[in-house]
């Protein structure tokens, strides 16, 4: 119990600290690299929530592939030429006010709601069970996601191709 | 178990894995590489330091520790220093799910995760971020190009590794490494699935940037690729990461395809070590025999040859498992 | 000790960070990073609800896996668009990509 609390607060502190670096750093490469501890913090939260398969997929896809993709695009566009783009536009204070108001509204909303506690013990969320669920009740979602993946793969290749 | 015992176990395990990898992978691995390269090239390797040159790597490490830590002037110091931590860390995290043997109390594994094989693929993909950070943080165009090429290569070859891992997981019915080793009771998966074994070995060679896929760190091409600007202990840590990753890939190949620690007479840990060093010898033998690929040949080989072959293998295996032997 | 509310408040804060990034950054890639933060916050919510209010079913984790996949697709297409824009106007500062304004 107390170990879980310590782990949660450490992960939350790491996520929020590096998250602030991501959204406010004037150096775009620092922002991109600081995304990795945020994603690893989210992975830790998934493990605390007994979702190990989702945690493994999160590291594999987010920290391993999306971060690499973001770093590649930074280095191919701005990084290679050393062009300095100003990182803050003129909506700084308004943006901060909107984000803070949104966070406050959400936090007050969730703390004042009585969430129903679901019954039963936790089943084992093994990869086999998730696979059975994807091929059983959630088959349509699975097939739809496959189609979206195929379309976005073809689309990304065509959009990013050099004009011959 | 209470959380402080878990934490203590994790810290002790980290120290054990780090020392084990540093000694067995980095020290013996580098020495073995130099000896084997010598024998293949009809010369003797290092033989002066210690009996038969066994203490050569210790001498090399002491030399590296004496060197000055140079940071280039306009380099990004934070990213330059953090990259040194990320690459060996991701390589060391691979060893958590590898079963080194079995004792009467259970398998000799740090943690038998029920997503073991997925965890291995995930930590291997963390190395790429470290390499991009190293390439960028050096403020050196050769390092940057080397880092980008290395990242492209590693990302391309992760997919055949993943497909080969899925094929083995289908045969064993689980993603846990201990279950996969136990499922090879009758026949090794390397015999049943030679295509997946070959794909895994080729992709593992490309993942750790070894010849014939080492264009990104060849001396005639890019000075030393993404770690050109690193000196002293940081260079030693990068080498630890690279050799550790190679040994981790070999250990995973032994676990998945060569029966892990299974064997008739000798104790299980000894069988594991024998098979591991046999595969590492194959890796080093390939290194000193083949010339290297160009970057476009390398990427074409992954996307146009390995992935279609792995997919066809996956479909055929699925058909056999589901239809012919339900 | 750690209840559902802790996770929900944490994900609300991460979501607010993502909104701040989307509203105030000029670099197109930084805006995409803010979007990734928002998607991660939503995923934390889904998995937390799965464990605390509906443990028998697996819907929360299934939904989280689908959201991760779709986030990867969207990041790929978005970054490809950034590359294409850079090739034609030589900048990814979103305040200067205004060729279609009247």
Coordinates of C-alpha atoms in Angstrom, one line a residue:
Chain A
X1 CA 0.0 0.0 0.0
X2 CA 2.6 2.5 1.0
X3 CA 4.9 1.2 -1.6
X4 CA 2.3 1.8 -4.2
X5 CA 1.8 5.4 -2.9
X6 CA 5.5 6.2 -3.0
X7 CA 5.7 4.8 -6.6
X8 CA 2.7 6.8 -7.6
X9 CA 3.9 10.1 -6.3
X10 CA 7.4 9.5 -7.7
X11 CA 6.0 8.7 -11.1
X12 CA 3.6 11.7 -11.0
X13 CA 6.4 14.1 -10.0
X14 CA 8.6 12.8 -12.9
X15 CA 5.8 13.0 -15.4
X16 CA 4.7 16.5 -14.4
X17 CA 8.3 17.8 -14.1
X18 CA 9.4 16.5 -17.5
X19 CA 6.0 17.5 -18.9
X20 CA 6.7 21.1 -18.0
X21 CA 10.0 20.8 -19.8
X22 CA 8.3 19.5 -22.9
X23 CA 5.8 22.3 -23.1
X24 CA 8.0 25.2 -22.1
X25 CA 11.6 24.5 -23.3
X26 CA 12.9 27.0 -25.9
X27 CA 15.1 24.2 -27.4
X28 CA 12.9 21.9 -29.5
X29 CA 15.3 18.9 -29.1
X30 CA 15.2 19.2 -25.3
X31 CA 11.4 19.1 -25.6
X32 CA 11.5 16.0 -27.7
X33 CA 14.0 14.2 -25.5
X34 CA 12.0 15.1 -22.3
X35 CA 9.0 13.3 -23.8
X36 CA 10.7 9.9 -23.1
X37 CA 10.6 10.2 -19.3
X38 CA 6.9 11.3 -19.5
X39 CA 6.1 8.2 -21.6
X40 CA 8.1 6.0 -19.2
X41 CA 6.2 7.5 -16.3
X42 CA 2.9 6.6 -18.0
X43 CA 4.3 3.1 -18.4
X44 CA 4.9 2.9 -14.7
X45 CA 1.3 4.0 -14.0
X46 CA 0.0 1.3 -16.2
X47 CA 2.0 -1.3 -14.3
X48 CA 0.6 0.1 -11.1
X49 CA -2.9 -0.4 -12.6
X50 CA -2.2 -4.1 -13.5
X51 CA -2.1 -3.4 -17.2
X52 CA 1.2 -5.0 -18.1
X53 CA 0.5 -5.6 -21.8
X54 CA -0.6 -2.0 -22.3
X55 CA 2.6 -1.0 -20.5
X56 CA 4.8 -3.0 -22.9
X57 CA 3.0 -1.7 -25.9
X58 CA 3.4 1.9 -24.6
X59 CA 7.1 1.6 -24.3
X60 CA 7.4 -0.2 -27.6
X61 CA 5.3 2.3 -29.6
X62 CA 5.5 5.6 -27.8
X63 CA 9.0 5.7 -26.3
X64 CA 10.6 3.6 -29.0
X65 CA 8.9 4.7 -32.2
X66 CA 7.0 8.0 -31.9
X67 CA 9.8 9.7 -30.1
X68 CA 12.2 8.5 -32.8
X69 CA 9.8 9.8 -35.4
X70 CA 9.6 13.2 -33.8
X71 CA 13.4 13.5 -33.4
X72 CA 13.8 12.5 -37.1
X73 CA 11.4 15.2 -38.3
X74 CA 13.1 17.8 -36.1
X75 CA 16.5 16.9 -37.4
X76 CA 15.3 16.8 -41.0
X77 CA 13.5 20.1 -40.9
X78 CA 14.8 22.7 -38.4
X79 CA 17.7 21.0 -36.7
X80 CA 19.8 20.4 -39.8
X81 CA 20.0 24.0 -40.7
X82 CA 20.2 25.4 -37.2
X83 CA 17.2 27.7 -37.9
X84 CA 15.9 29.3 -34.7
X85 CA 12.2 29.5 -34.5
X86 CA 10.7 31.5 -31.7
X87 CA 9.0 29.0 -29.5
X88 CA 6.3 31.1 -27.9
X89 CA 3.5 32.9 -29.7
X90 CA 1.6 35.9 -28.4
X91 CA -1.1 33.8 -26.7
X92 CA 1.2 32.9 -23.7
X93 CA -0.8 34.3 -20.8
X94 CA -4.2 33.4 -22.3
X95 CA -3.0 29.9 -23.0
X96 CA -1.8 29.5 -19.5
X97 CA -5.1 30.8 -18.1
X98 CA -7.2 28.5 -20.3
X99 CA -5.1 25.5 -19.4
X100 CA -5.2 26.3 -15.7
X101 CA -9.0 26.8 -15.8
X102 CA -9.4 23.5 -17.6
X103 CA -7.3 21.6 -15.1
X104 CA -9.2 23.2 -12.2
X105 CA -12.6 22.4 -13.7
X106 CA -11.6 18.8 -14.3
X107 CA -10.0 18.3 -10.9
X108 CA -12.9 19.8 -9.1
X109 CA -15.3 17.7 -11.2
X110 CA -13.6 14.4 -10.5
X111 CA -13.1 14.9 -6.8
X112 CA -16.7 15.8 -6.2
X113 CA -18.1 12.7 -8.0
X114 CA -18.8 9.5 -6.3
X115 CA -17.4 6.9 -8.6
X116 CA -19.1 3.5 -8.3
X117 CA -16.8 0.7 -7.2
X118 CA -17.0 -2.2 -9.6
X119 CA -17.3 -5.6 -7.9
X120 CA -15.1 -8.7 -8.2
X121 CA -11.5 -9.5 -8.0
X122 CA -9.1 -8.4 -10.6
X123 CA -8.8 -11.0 -13.4
X124 CA -5.4 -11.7 -14.8
X125 CA -4.9 -9.3 -17.7
X126 CA -2.7 -11.7 -19.7
X127 CA -1.9 -11.2 -23.3
X128 CA -3.9 -14.3 -24.1
X129 CA -7.0 -12.8 -22.5
X130 CA -6.5 -9.6 -24.4
X131 CA -6.1 -11.5 -27.7
X132 CA -9.3 -13.5 -27.0
X133 CA -11.1 -10.2 -26.4
X134 CA -9.8 -8.7 -29.6
X135 CA -11.0 -11.7 -31.6
X136 CA -14.2 -12.0 -29.7
X137 CA -16.4 -9.1 -28.6
X138 CA -14.0 -6.4 -30.0
X139 CA -13.4 -7.8 -33.4
X140 CA -14.9 -4.8 -35.3
X141 CA -12.7 -2.4 -33.4
X142 CA -9.7 -4.6 -34.3
X143 CA -10.5 -4.7 -38.0
X144 CA -11.3 -1.0 -38.1
X145 CA -7.9 -0.2 -36.5
X146 CA -6.2 -2.3 -39.1
X147 CA -7.8 -0.4 -41.9
X148 CA -6.9 3.0 -40.3
X149 CA -3.3 1.8 -39.9
X150 CA -3.1 0.7 -43.5
X151 CA -4.5 4.0 -44.7
X152 CA -2.3 6.2 -42.6
X153 CA 0.8 4.1 -43.6
X154 CA 0.1 4.7 -47.3
X155 CA -0.9 8.3 -46.7
X156 CA 2.3 9.2 -44.7
X157 CA 4.5 7.6 -47.4
X158 CA 2.8 9.5 -50.2
X159 CA 2.7 12.9 -48.3
X160 CA 6.4 12.7 -47.3
X161 CA 7.7 11.5 -50.6
X162 CA 10.0 13.8 -52.6
X163 CA 8.5 15.2 -55.8
X164 CA 10.3 13.5 -58.6
Chain B
X1 CA 6.3 -9.2 -0.6
X2 CA 6.6 -5.9 1.1
X3 CA 7.8 -3.0 -1.0
X4 CA 11.1 -2.5 0.7
X5 CA 12.1 -6.1 0.1
X6 CA 11.1 -5.7 -3.5
X7 CA 13.2 -2.5 -3.8
X8 CA 16.2 -4.2 -2.1
X9 CA 15.9 -7.1 -4.5
X10 CA 15.7 -4.8 -7.4
X11 CA 18.8 -2.9 -6.4
X12 CA 20.8 -6.1 -5.7
X13 CA 19.6 -7.5 -9.1
X14 CA 20.7 -4.3 -10.9
X15 CA 24.2 -4.5 -9.4
X16 CA 24.4 -8.2 -10.2
X17 CA 23.3 -7.7 -13.8
X18 CA 25.5 -4.7 -14.3
X19 CA 28.6 -6.4 -13.0
X20 CA 27.7 -9.6 -14.8
X21 CA 27.3 -7.8 -18.1
X22 CA 30.4 -5.7 -17.6
X23 CA 32.5 -8.7 -16.9
X24 CA 31.1 -11.3 -19.2
X25 CA 29.9 -9.3 -22.1
X26 CA 32.2 -6.3 -22.2
X27 CA 35.5 -7.8 -20.9
X28 CA 35.3 -11.3 -22.2
X29 CA 33.5 -10.2 -25.3
X30 CA 36.0 -7.6 -26.4
X31 CA 38.9 -10.0 -25.6
X32 CA 37.1 -12.8 -27.5
X33 CA 36.6 -10.5 -30.4
X34 CA 40.2 -9.6 -30.7
X35 CA 41.4 -13.2 -30.3
X36 CA 38.9 -14.6 -32.8
X37 CA 39.7 -11.8 -35.3
X38 CA 43.3 -12.7 -34.9
X39 CA 42.8 -16.4 -35.6
X40 CA 40.7 -15.7 -38.6
X41 CA 43.3 -13.4 -40.0
X42 CA 46.1 -15.8 -39.3
X43 CA 47.7 -13.9 -36.5
X44 CA 47.7 -14.1 -32.7
X45 CA 45.5 -11.7 -30.8
X46 CA 46.7 -9.9 -27.7
X47 CA 49.1 -12.1 -25.8
X48 CA 51.3 -10.0 -23.6
X49 CA 49.0 -8.8 -20.8
X50 CA 48.4 -11.7 -18.5
X51 CA 48.4 -15.3 -19.5
X52 CA 47.3 -15.6 -23.1
X53 CA 46.2 -12.0 -23.0
X54 CA 43.3 -12.5 -20.7
X55 CA 43.9 -9.3 -18.8
X56 CA 44.0 -7.2 -21.9
X57 CA 40.5 -5.7 -21.4
X58 CA 41.3 -4.7 -17.9
X59 CA 44.4 -2.8 -19.2
X60 CA 42.2 -1.2 -21.8
X61 CA 39.6 -0.1 -19.3
X62 CA 42.3 1.4 -17.0
X63 CA 43.7 3.3 -20.0
X64 CA 40.2 4.6 -20.9
X65 CA 39.6 5.7 -17.4
X66 CA 42.7 7.8 -17.5
X67 CA 41.6 9.8 -20.5
X68 CA 40.2 13.2 -20.4
X69 CA 36.5 13.7 -20.7
X70 CA 36.2 16.1 -23.6
X71 CA 32.9 17.9 -24.3
X72 CA 32.8 19.7 -27.7
X73 CA 32.4 23.5 -27.3
X74 CA 29.0 24.1 -28.9
X75 CA 27.6 20.7 -28.0
X76 CA 24.4 20.5 -26.0
X77 CA 25.9 19.4 -22.7
X78 CA 22.7 18.0 -21.2
X79 CA 21.8 15.8 -24.2
X80 CA 25.5 14.8 -24.6
X81 CA 25.7 13.5 -21.1
X82 CA 22.3 11.9 -21.0
X83 CA 22.9 9.8 -24.1
X84 CA 25.7 8.0 -22.3
X85 CA 23.2 6.8 -19.7
X86 CA 20.4 5.8 -22.0
X87 CA 22.2 3.4 -24.3
X88 CA 23.8 1.1 -21.6
X89 CA 20.6 1.3 -19.5
X90 CA 18.4 0.0 -22.3
X91 CA 21.0 -2.7 -23.0
X92 CA 21.1 -3.8 -19.4
X93 CA 17.3 -3.8 -19.0
X94 CA 17.2 -6.6 -21.6
X95 CA 18.6 -9.1 -19.2
X96 CA 15.6 -9.0 -16.8
X97 CA 13.6 -11.6 -18.7
X98 CA 16.3 -14.0 -19.8
X99 CA 16.3 -17.4 -17.9
X100 CA 19.8 -18.4 -17.2
X101 CA 19.1 -21.8 -15.9
X102 CA 16.9 -23.6 -13.4
X103 CA 17.4 -24.6 -9.9
X104 CA 15.2 -26.7 -7.6
X105 CA 13.5 -23.5 -6.5
X106 CA 12.5 -22.4 -9.9
X107 CA 13.9 -20.8 -13.0
X108 CA 17.0 -18.6 -12.6
X109 CA 15.5 -15.5 -14.0
X110 CA 15.3 -12.0 -12.5
X111 CA 11.6 -11.6 -13.1
X112 CA 9.4 -13.9 -15.1
X113 CA 7.1 -11.4 -16.7
X114 CA 4.1 -12.7 -18.5
X115 CA 5.0 -10.3 -21.4
X116 CA 8.6 -11.3 -21.4
X117 CA 9.2 -11.3 -25.2
X118 CA 7.3 -8.1 -25.7
X119 CA 9.4 -6.5 -22.9
X120 CA 12.6 -7.5 -24.7
X121 CA 11.4 -5.9 -27.9
X122 CA 10.4 -2.8 -26.1
X123 CA 13.7 -2.3 -24.3
X124 CA 15.7 -2.9 -27.5
X125 CA 13.8 -0.1 -29.1
X126 CA 14.8 2.3 -26.3
X127 CA 18.4 2.2 -27.5
X128 CA 17.5 4.1 -30.7
X129 CA 16.5 7.2 -28.7
X130 CA 19.9 7.2 -27.0
X131 CA 21.7 6.9 -30.3
X132 CA 19.8 9.9 -31.7
X133 CA 20.6 11.9 -28.6
X134 CA 24.3 11.0 -29.0
X135 CA 24.4 11.9 -32.6
X136 CA 22.7 15.2 -32.0
X137 CA 24.5 16.2 -28.9
X138 CA 27.9 15.9 -30.4
X139 CA 27.5 19.0 -32.7
X140 CA 29.4 17.1 -35.4
X141 CA 28.0 16.4 -38.8
X142 CA 29.5 12.9 -39.1
X143 CA 28.1 12.0 -35.7
X144 CA 24.7 13.4 -36.8
X145 CA 24.6 11.5 -40.0
X146 CA 25.8 8.4 -38.3
X147 CA 23.2 8.7 -35.6
X148 CA 20.3 9.2 -38.2
X149 CA 21.5 6.3 -40.3
X150 CA 21.9 4.1 -37.3
X151 CA 18.4 5.0 -36.0
X152 CA 16.9 4.3 -39.4
X153 CA 18.6 0.9 -39.6
X154 CA 17.7 -0.1 -36.1
X155 CA 14.0 0.9 -36.5
X156 CA 13.8 -1.0 -39.8
X157 CA 15.3 -4.2 -38.4
X158 CA 13.1 -4.2 -35.3
X159 CA 10.1 -5.3 -37.4
X160 CA 11.6 -8.7 -38.5
X161 CA 12.7 -9.3 -34.9
X162 CA 9.2 -8.7 -33.8
X163 CA 7.7 -11.0 -36.4
X164 CA 10.2 -13.8 -35.5
X165 CA 9.3 -13.3 -31.8
X166 CA 5.6 -13.6 -32.6
X167 CA 6.1 -16.8 -34.6
X168 CA 7.9 -18.4 -31.6
X169 CA 5.3 -17.1 -29.2
X170 CA 2.6 -18.7 -31.4
X171 CA 4.3 -22.1 -31.2
X172 CA 4.8 -21.9 -27.5
X173 CA 1.4 -20.4 -26.7
X174 CA 2.7 -17.7 -24.4
X175 CA 4.9 -14.6 -24.3
X176 CA 6.7 -15.6 -21.2
X177 CA 10.3 -16.7 -21.7
X178 CA 10.2 -19.5 -19.1
X179 CA 7.1 -21.0 -20.8
X180 CA 8.9 -20.8 -24.2
X181 CA 11.9 -22.7 -22.8
X182 CA 9.7 -25.3 -21.2
X183 CA 7.8 -25.8 -24.5
X184 CA 11.0 -26.9 -26.2
X185 CA 11.0 -30.1 -24.2
X186 CA 10.9 -32.3 -27.2
X187 CA 12.4 -30.3 -30.0
X188 CA 14.2 -27.0 -30.2
X189 CA 12.3 -24.2 -32.0
X190 CA 15.4 -23.6 -34.1
X191 CA 14.8 -26.9 -35.8
X192 CA 11.0 -26.4 -36.3
X193 CA 11.4 -22.8 -37.4
X194 CA 14.7 -22.4 -39.3
X195 CA 13.4 -19.4 -41.2
X196 CA 12.5 -17.5 -38.1
X197 CA 15.9 -18.4 -36.5
X198 CA 17.8 -17.1 -39.5
X199 CA 15.7 -13.9 -39.7
X200 CA 16.3 -13.3 -36.0
X201 CA 20.0 -13.8 -36.3
X202 CA 20.3 -11.4 -39.3
X203 CA 18.1 -8.8 -37.7
X204 CA 20.0 -9.1 -34.4
X205 CA 23.3 -8.4 -36.2
X206 CA 21.7 -5.3 -37.7
X207 CA 20.2 -4.2 -34.4
X208 CA 23.6 -4.1 -32.7
X209 CA 25.3 -2.4 -35.6
X210 CA 27.7 -5.2 -36.4
X211 CA 29.3 -6.1 -39.7
X212 CA 27.9 -6.6 -42.3
X213 CA 25.5 -3.8 -41.1
X214 CA 28.0 -1.5 -39.5
X215 CA 28.1 1.3 -42.0
X216 CA 27.2 3.7 -39.3
X217 CA 30.3 3.2 -37.3
X218 CA 32.9 2.1 -39.9
X219 CA 36.1 4.0 -39.6
X220 CA 36.5 4.4 -43.3
X221 CA 33.0 6.0 -43.6
X222 CA 32.0 8.1 -40.6
X223 CA 35.0 8.3 -38.2
X224 CA 33.2 6.4 -35.5
X225 CA 29.6 7.3 -36.2
X226 CA 27.4 8.6 -33.4
X227 CA 30.1 8.2 -30.8
X228 CA 32.9 10.1 -32.5
X229 CA 33.1 12.8 -29.9
X230 CA 33.0 10.6 -26.8
X231 CA 36.2 9.9 -24.9
X232 CA 37.3 8.1 -21.8
X233 CA 34.7 6.5 -19.6
X234 CA 31.8 7.6 -21.8
X235 CA 33.3 5.7 -24.7
X236 CA 33.7 2.7 -22.4
X237 CA 30.0 2.9 -21.4
X238 CA 29.0 3.0 -25.1
X239 CA 31.0 -0.1 -25.8
X240 CA 29.5 -1.7 -22.7
X241 CA 26.1 -0.9 -24.1
X242 CA 26.9 -2.3 -27.6
X243 CA 28.5 -5.6 -26.4
X244 CA 25.8 -6.0 -23.7
X245 CA 23.1 -5.6 -26.4
X246 CA 24.9 -8.2 -28.6
X247 CA 25.1 -10.7 -25.7
X248 CA 21.4 -10.0 -24.8
X249 CA 20.3 -10.7 -28.4
X250 CA 22.4 -13.9 -28.4
X251 CA 20.9 -14.9 -25.1
X252 CA 17.4 -14.3 -26.4
X253 CA 18.1 -16.3 -29.5
X254 CA 19.4 -19.2 -27.3
X255 CA 16.2 -18.9 -25.2
X256 CA 13.8 -18.8 -28.1
X257 CA 15.4 -21.1 -30.7
X258 CA 18.1 -23.3 -29.1
X259 CA 16.2 -24.6 -26.1
X260 CA 17.5 -22.2 -23.4
X261 CA 19.1 -24.1 -20.6
X262 CA 17.8 -27.6 -21.7
X263 CA 20.4 -30.3 -22.1
X264 CA 21.0 -33.9 -21.0
X265 CA 23.9 -34.2 -18.5
X266 CA 25.5 -31.0 -17.5
X267 CA 24.0 -28.4 -15.1
X268 CA 21.6 -26.0 -16.8
X269 CA 23.6 -22.9 -16.3
X270 CA 26.6 -24.5 -18.0
X271 CA 24.4 -25.5 -21.0
X272 CA 23.2 -21.9 -21.3
X273 CA 26.7 -20.5 -21.2
X274 CA 27.9 -23.0 -23.8
X275 CA 25.1 -22.2 -26.2
X276 CA 25.5 -18.4 -25.6
X277 CA 29.2 -18.4 -26.4
X278 CA 28.5 -20.6 -29.5
X279 CA 26.2 -18.0 -30.8
X280 CA 28.5 -15.1 -29.9
X281 CA 31.2 -17.0 -31.8
X282 CA 29.0 -17.2 -34.8
X283 CA 28.4 -13.4 -34.6
X284 CA 32.1 -12.7 -34.4
X285 CA 32.9 -15.2 -37.2
X286 CA 30.4 -13.4 -39.5
X287 CA 31.9 -10.0 -38.6
X288 CA 35.4 -10.9 -39.8
X289 CA 34.2 -12.7 -42.9
X290 CA 31.8 -10.5 -44.7
X291 CA 32.1 -7.1 -46.3
X292 CA 29.7 -4.4 -45.3
X293 CA 26.5 -3.3 -47.0
X294 CA 25.7 0.2 -48.2
X295 CA 23.0 2.0 -46.4
X296 CA 20.4 1.7 -49.2
X297 CA 21.2 -2.0 -49.7
X298 CA 20.8 -2.5 -46.0
X299 CA 17.4 -0.8 -45.7
X300 CA 16.1 -2.4 -48.9
X301 CA 17.2 -5.8 -47.5
X302 CA 15.1 -5.2 -44.4
X303 CA 12.0 -3.8 -46.0
X304 CA 11.9 -5.8 -49.3
X305 CA 13.3 -9.1 -48.3
X306 CA 13.2 -9.8 -44.6
X307 CA 9.7 -8.5 -43.8
X308 CA 7.9 -10.3 -46.6
X309 CA 9.7 -13.5 -45.8
X310 CA 8.9 -13.1 -42.1
X311 CA 5.2 -12.4 -42.9
X312 CA 4.9 -15.5 -45.1
X313 CA 6.6 -17.5 -42.4
X314 CA 4.1 -16.2 -39.8
X315 CA 1.1 -17.0 -42.0
X316 CA 2.3 -20.5 -42.7
X317 CA 3.1 -21.2 -39.1
X318 CA -0.3 -19.9 -38.1
X319 CA -2.0 -22.2 -40.6
X320 CA 0.0 -25.2 -39.4
X321 CA -0.7 -24.5 -35.7
X322 CA -4.4 -23.8 -36.1
X323 CA -5.4 -26.2 -38.8
X324 CA -3.0 -29.1 -39.0
X325 CA -2.1 -29.5 -35.3
X326 CA -4.9 -28.0 -33.2
Chain C
X1 CA -4.5 4.6 -0.4
X2 CA -4.2 5.5 -4.0
X3 CA -7.8 5.8 -5.3
X4 CA -9.3 6.5 -8.7
X5 CA -9.3 10.2 -7.9
X6 CA -5.5 10.4 -7.7
X7 CA -5.2 9.0 -11.3
X8 CA -7.9 11.3 -12.6
X9 CA -6.4 14.4 -11.2
X10 CA -3.0 13.5 -12.5
X11 CA -4.4 12.9 -16.0
X12 CA -6.2 16.2 -15.8
X13 CA -2.9 18.0 -15.1
X14 CA -1.2 16.2 -18.0
X15 CA -4.1 17.1 -20.2
X16 CA -3.8 20.7 -19.2
X17 CA -0.1 20.7 -20.1
X18 CA -0.9 19.3 -23.5
X19 CA -3.5 22.0 -24.0
X20 CA -1.0 24.7 -23.0
X21 CA 1.5 23.3 -25.6
X22 CA -1.1 23.3 -28.4
X23 CA -2.2 26.9 -27.6
X24 CA 1.2 28.6 -27.1
X25 CA 3.8 27.0 -29.2
X26 CA 4.9 28.1 -32.7
X27 CA 6.7 25.1 -33.8
X28 CA 4.5 22.6 -35.6
X29 CA 6.3 19.6 -34.1
X30 CA 5.9 21.0 -30.6
X31 CA 2.1 21.2 -31.2
X32 CA 2.1 17.6 -32.2
X33 CA 4.0 16.8 -28.9
X34 CA 1.3 18.5 -27.0
X35 CA -1.3 16.3 -28.8
X36 CA 0.6 13.2 -27.7
X37 CA 0.5 14.4 -24.1
X38 CA -3.3 14.8 -24.3
X39 CA -3.7 11.3 -25.8
X40 CA -1.6 9.8 -23.0
X41 CA -3.7 11.6 -20.4
X42 CA -6.8 10.1 -21.9
X43 CA -5.2 6.7 -21.9
X44 CA -4.4 6.9 -18.2
X45 CA -8.1 7.7 -17.5
X46 CA -9.2 4.7 -19.5
X47 CA -7.0 2.2 -17.8
X48 CA -7.7 3.7 -14.4
X49 CA -11.4 3.4 -14.9
X50 CA -10.9 -0.2 -16.0
X51 CA -9.2 -1.2 -12.8
X52 CA -11.3 0.7 -10.4
X53 CA -14.9 0.6 -11.7
X54 CA -15.1 -2.3 -14.1
X55 CA -12.5 -4.9 -13.3
X56 CA -14.2 -7.9 -14.8
X57 CA -14.3 -6.6 -18.4
X58 CA -11.3 -5.6 -20.3
X59 CA -12.8 -2.8 -22.2
X60 CA -10.6 0.0 -20.8
X61 CA -7.4 -1.7 -21.8
X62 CA -8.7 -2.6 -25.2
X63 CA -9.7 1.0 -25.8
X64 CA -6.3 2.2 -24.5
X65 CA -4.6 -0.1 -27.0
X66 CA -6.7 1.2 -29.8
X67 CA -6.0 4.8 -28.8
X68 CA -2.2 4.1 -28.7
X69 CA -2.4 2.7 -32.2
X70 CA -4.4 5.6 -33.5
X71 CA -2.1 8.1 -31.9
X72 CA 0.8 6.4 -33.7
X73 CA -1.1 6.8 -37.0
X74 CA -1.9 10.4 -36.4
X75 CA 1.7 11.2 -35.4
X76 CA 3.0 9.6 -38.5
X77 CA 0.6 11.5 -40.8
X78 CA 1.1 14.8 -38.9
X79 CA 4.8 14.6 -39.1
X80 CA 4.7 13.7 -42.7
X81 CA 2.6 16.8 -43.3
X82 CA 5.2 18.8 -41.4
X83 CA 7.9 17.5 -43.7
X84 CA 5.9 18.3 -46.8
X85 CA 5.2 21.8 -45.5
X86 CA 8.9 22.4 -44.8
X87 CA 9.8 21.3 -48.3
X88 CA 7.6 24.0 -49.8
X89 CA 7.8 27.0 -47.5
X90 CA 11.1 26.3 -45.8
X91 CA 9.7 26.8 -42.3
X92 CA 7.6 25.0 -39.7
X93 CA 6.7 28.0 -37.8
X94 CA 2.9 27.8 -37.8
X95 CA 2.5 31.6 -37.6
X96 CA 4.1 31.9 -41.0
X97 CA 2.2 29.1 -42.8
X98 CA -0.6 31.4 -43.8
X99 CA -0.8 31.2 -47.6
X100 CA -4.4 30.3 -47.5
X101 CA -5.6 33.2 -45.4
X102 CA -7.5 35.8 -47.3

